[in-house]
Coordinates of C-alpha atoms in Angstrom, one line a residue:
X205 CA -0.1 0.1 0.0
X206 CA 1.3 3.4 -0.8
X207 CA 0.3 6.7 1.1
X208 CA -0.3 10.3 0.3
X209 CA 0.4 13.0 2.8
X210 CA -1.4 16.2 2.6
X211 CA 1.0 18.8 3.1
X212 CA 0.1 21.7 0.8
X213 CA -2.1 23.9 3.1
X214 CA -1.2 27.6 4.1
X215 CA -1.3 26.8 7.7
X216 CA -2.9 30.1 8.5
X217 CA -4.1 29.1 12.1
X218 CA -0.4 28.4 13.0
X219 CA 0.8 32.0 12.3
X220 CA 3.4 33.5 13.0
X221 CA 5.2 30.1 12.7
X222 CA 4.0 29.6 9.4
X223 CA 5.0 33.2 8.2
X224 CA 8.5 31.5 7.5
X225 CA 7.6 27.8 7.4
X226 CA 5.1 25.5 5.7
X227 CA 2.9 23.6 8.1
X228 CA 4.5 20.4 7.3
X229 CA 7.8 21.7 8.8
X230 CA 6.5 23.2 12.1
X231 CA 8.4 21.4 14.8
X232 CA 7.0 19.2 17.5
X233 CA 9.5 17.8 20.0
X234 CA 12.2 19.0 17.7
X235 CA 11.0 17.2 14.7
X236 CA 8.8 18.5 11.7
X237 CA 5.2 17.4 11.5
X238 CA 5.8 15.6 8.3
X239 CA 8.5 13.6 9.9
X240 CA 6.3 12.4 12.7
X241 CA 3.8 11.2 10.1
X242 CA 6.4 9.6 7.8
X243 CA 7.8 7.6 10.6
X244 CA 4.5 6.3 11.5
X245 CA 3.8 5.3 8.2
X246 CA 7.2 3.5 7.9
X247 CA 6.5 1.7 11.2
X248 CA 3.4 0.4 9.7
X249 CA 5.3 -1.0 6.6
X250 CA 4.5 1.8 4.0
X251 CA 7.7 3.1 2.3
X252 CA 6.4 4.7 -0.8
X253 CA 5.0 8.2 -0.4
X254 CA 3.7 11.0 -2.3
X255 CA 3.4 14.5 -0.8
X256 CA 1.7 17.5 -2.3
X257 CA 3.4 20.9 -2.1
X258 CA 2.3 24.5 -2.5
X259 CA 3.2 26.9 0.4
X260 CA 7.0 27.2 0.8
X261 CA 7.3 24.2 -1.4
X262 CA 11.0 24.6 -1.8
X263 CA 11.4 24.2 1.9
X264 CA 9.6 20.8 1.8
X265 CA 11.7 19.7 -1.2
X266 CA 14.8 20.8 0.8
X267 CA 13.9 18.7 3.7
X268 CA 13.1 15.7 1.5
X269 CA 16.6 16.3 -0.1
X270 CA 18.5 16.5 3.2
X271 CA 16.8 13.6 5.1
X272 CA 19.2 10.7 4.8
X273 CA 16.5 8.1 5.1
X274 CA 14.4 9.3 2.2
X275 CA 15.2 8.6 -1.3
X276 CA 13.5 10.3 -4.4
X277 CA 11.1 8.6 -6.9
X278 CA 14.1 8.3 -9.3
X279 CA 15.9 6.0 -7.2
X280 CA 14.4 2.5 -7.9
X281 CA 15.8 0.5 -4.9
X282 CA 15.2 1.0 -1.4
X283 CA 17.6 0.2 1.5
X284 CA 16.3 -1.3 4.7
X285 CA 15.0 1.8 6.8
X286 CA 14.4 4.2 3.9
X287 CA 11.3 5.5 2.4
X288 CA 10.8 6.7 -1.2
X289 CA 9.2 10.2 -1.4
X290 CA 7.6 11.7 -4.7
X291 CA 6.3 15.2 -4.9
X292 CA 3.0 16.3 -6.5
X293 CA 3.6 19.9 -7.3
X294 CA 0.8 22.3 -6.6
X295 CA 2.8 25.5 -6.7
X296 CA 0.5 27.0 -9.4
X297 CA -2.7 26.5 -7.4
X298 CA -4.1 24.8 -4.4
X299 CA -6.3 22.0 -5.6
X300 CA -8.1 21.1 -2.4
X301 CA -8.0 17.6 -0.9
X302 CA -9.8 16.0 -3.9
X303 CA -8.1 17.7 -6.6
X304 CA -4.8 17.0 -5.0
X305 CA -5.5 13.1 -5.0
X306 CA -6.5 13.4 -8.7
X307 CA -3.3 15.5 -9.5
X308 CA -1.2 12.8 -7.8
X309 CA -2.8 10.2 -10.0
X310 CA 0.6 9.3 -11.8
X311 CA 2.2 8.3 -8.5
X312 CA -1.0 6.4 -7.3
X313 CA -2.5 4.6 -10.1
X314 CA -1.9 0.9 -10.2
X315 CA -1.1 0.6 -6.4
X316 CA -4.3 -1.1 -5.5
X317 CA -4.9 0.9 -2.4
X318 CA -3.2 3.9 -0.9
X319 CA -3.8 5.7 2.6
X320 CA -4.2 9.4 3.0
X321 CA -2.9 11.1 6.0
X322 CA -3.1 14.8 6.8
X323 CA 0.3 16.2 7.9
X324 CA -1.1 17.8 10.9
X325 CA -2.7 14.9 12.4
X326 CA -1.1 12.8 15.4
X327 CA -2.8 9.8 16.6
X328 CA -2.4 6.2 18.1
X329 CA -4.0 4.8 15.1
X330 CA -2.8 1.3 14.1
X331 CA -2.5 1.5 10.5
X332 CA -2.0 -2.1 10.1
X333 CA -5.2 -2.7 12.0
X334 CA -7.1 0.0 10.1
X335 CA -5.9 -1.6 6.7
X336 CA -7.0 -5.1 7.9
X337 CA -10.6 -3.6 8.3
X338 CA -10.9 -2.5 4.7
X339 CA -13.3 -4.7 2.7
X340 CA -12.9 -5.8 -0.7
X341 CA -15.8 -3.9 -2.0
X342 CA -15.0 -0.6 -0.3
X343 CA -13.8 2.1 -2.6
X344 CA -13.0 4.3 0.3
X345 CA -12.6 3.7 4.0
X346 CA -12.7 6.6 6.5
X347 CA -11.3 6.2 10.1
X348 CA -13.7 7.6 12.4
X349 CA -14.4 7.7 16.3
X350 CA -16.8 8.8 18.8
X351 CA -15.4 12.3 19.5
X352 CA -16.8 15.5 20.6
X353 CA -17.0 17.8 17.7
X354 CA -19.7 19.8 15.8
X355 CA -19.0 18.4 12.3
X356 CA -20.0 14.7 11.8
X357 CA -20.1 12.2 9.3
X358 CA -23.4 10.1 8.9
X359 CA -23.4 6.5 8.8
X360 CA -26.0 3.7 8.2
X361 CA -26.0 2.2 11.7
X362 CA -26.2 -1.5 10.6
X363 CA -23.5 -1.3 7.8
X364 CA -21.4 1.9 8.5
X365 CA -21.9 3.0 5.0
X366 CA -21.3 6.7 4.6
X367 CA -24.6 8.4 3.8
X368 CA -24.0 12.0 4.6
X369 CA -22.6 14.7 7.0
X370 CA -24.0 17.1 9.6
X371 CA -22.9 20.3 11.4
X372 CA -24.7 20.2 14.7
X373 CA -23.7 24.0 15.4
X374 CA -25.5 25.4 12.5
X375 CA -28.2 22.5 11.9
X376 CA -26.9 22.1 8.1
X377 CA -26.7 18.6 6.8
X378 CA -26.4 16.6 3.5
X379 CA -27.6 13.1 2.8
X380 CA -26.8 11.1 -0.2
X381 CA -30.4 10.0 -0.8
X382 CA -33.7 11.6 0.1
X383 CA -34.9 8.8 2.3
X384 CA -32.2 9.1 4.8
X385 CA -33.1 10.5 8.1
X386 CA -30.2 12.1 9.7
X387 CA -31.4 11.5 13.2
X388 CA -31.5 7.7 12.6
X389 CA -28.0 7.8 11.4
X390 CA -24.9 7.2 13.5
X391 CA -22.8 10.3 13.9
X392 CA -19.0 9.9 13.9
X393 CA -16.1 12.2 13.7
X394 CA -13.5 11.9 10.8
X395 CA -9.9 11.6 11.6
X396 CA -8.2 12.8 8.5
X397 CA -7.0 9.3 7.8
X398 CA -8.6 7.4 5.0
X399 CA -7.8 4.3 2.7
X400 CA -8.8 4.5 -1.0
X401 CA -8.9 2.0 -3.8
X402 CA -7.0 3.3 -6.7
X403 CA -10.3 2.7 -8.5
X404 CA -11.5 6.1 -7.4
X405 CA -9.0 7.9 -9.6
X406 CA -11.1 7.3 -12.6
X407 CA -14.3 7.9 -10.8
X408 CA -12.8 11.3 -9.8
X409 CA -12.5 12.0 -13.5
X410 CA -16.1 11.1 -13.9
X411 CA -17.0 13.3 -11.0
X412 CA -15.3 16.3 -12.3
X413 CA -16.9 15.9 -15.8
X414 CA -20.6 15.3 -14.1
X415 CA -20.0 18.5 -11.9
X416 CA -18.8 20.5 -14.8
X417 CA -15.6 21.6 -12.9
X418 CA -13.0 23.8 -14.6
X419 CA -9.8 21.7 -15.4
X420 CA -6.5 23.4 -16.1
X421 CA -4.7 20.8 -18.1
X422 CA -1.4 21.8 -16.6
X423 CA -2.4 22.6 -13.2
X424 CA -5.3 20.2 -12.5
X425 CA -8.8 20.8 -11.0
X426 CA -9.9 22.0 -7.5
X427 CA -12.5 20.2 -5.2
X428 CA -12.7 18.9 -1.7
X429 CA -12.6 15.3 -1.2
X430 CA -15.6 15.2 1.1
X431 CA -17.8 16.6 -1.8
X432 CA -16.5 13.8 -4.0
X433 CA -17.2 11.2 -1.1
X434 CA -20.9 12.3 -1.1
X435 CA -21.1 11.9 -4.6
X436 CA -19.3 8.6 -4.5
X437 CA -21.4 7.1 -1.6
X438 CA -24.6 7.6 -3.4
X439 CA -23.4 5.1 -6.0
X440 CA -20.7 2.9 -4.4
X441 CA -19.6 1.5 -1.1
X442 CA -17.8 4.0 1.3
X443 CA -17.4 2.8 4.8
X444 CA -16.4 4.1 8.2
X445 CA -14.2 2.1 10.4
X446 CA -14.6 3.0 14.2
X447 CA -11.3 3.2 16.1
X448 CA -11.9 2.6 19.8
X449 CA -9.9 4.7 22.2
X450 CA -8.6 6.7 19.4
X451 CA -6.2 9.4 20.8
X452 CA -6.1 12.2 18.1
X453 CA -4.7 15.7 17.9
X454 CA -5.2 18.1 15.1
X455 CA -2.1 20.3 15.2
X456 CA -3.7 23.0 13.1
X457 CA -3.7 25.7 15.9
X458 CA -1.0 27.3 18.0
X459 CA -2.8 26.1 21.3
X460 CA -2.5 22.5 19.9
X461 CA 1.3 22.5 20.0
X462 CA 1.9 22.0 23.7
X463 CA -0.6 18.9 23.7
X464 CA 1.0 17.6 20.7
X465 CA 4.5 17.7 22.4
X466 CA 3.0 15.9 25.4
X467 CA 1.4 13.3 23.0
X468 CA 4.7 12.6 21.2
X469 CA 6.6 12.3 24.5
X470 CA 4.2 10.0 26.1
X471 CA 4.0 7.7 22.9
X472 CA 7.9 7.7 22.8
X473 CA 8.0 6.2 26.3

């Protein structure tokens, strides 16, 4: 299984740190966020990664070039303990999460399955266990949990098929078919970690055409992956997998840095 790390974001909620650094290189316990994610993937047996870059892209590329246990996509062999990193360049325009996956198609097609991991997520998720929960018919499988939030994904309680989303603060919701009643669904929080079949890449192209999205042949097309998931779930199996006792930190704000340091130290012991 390959992996994609979402690392192109502007990191505006981490200013002033991100005035001079991309979010991916914000340090936690002396190591950049991207290194924490990469090492977690490596310990799970994933050694082939693509990372999308936009904001301070050169600095991410420099980190890749200077990290001794990372080799570039041009190097065909991997020594024990190393990882291969490919770069999906979004310097011209941020493509959001769905557009980013489609833009990375050259690196992901033909791999069977690939995991997506946000660069600013730290968790105790057992990725090998998560992969073992993916069913053969699943086109996408989302790691979810019982977590206090205002933005939930909605799932059929018996099958855990994705059927919509809900914002409990605003009361807004979306369901993939009109007979679905949100109050009868199971509400679960998304972790930013998901596994996709590479079959979704062609379906993303179908989605782009059906939605009439503007495609720049050179720079790609912009759309959020959750919108694609809602379209996909109306036609194909998209499942949630509940991670019990999931410990999860979104290192997207300055006040999350101290808990993130404590999390990393605890799990290093």
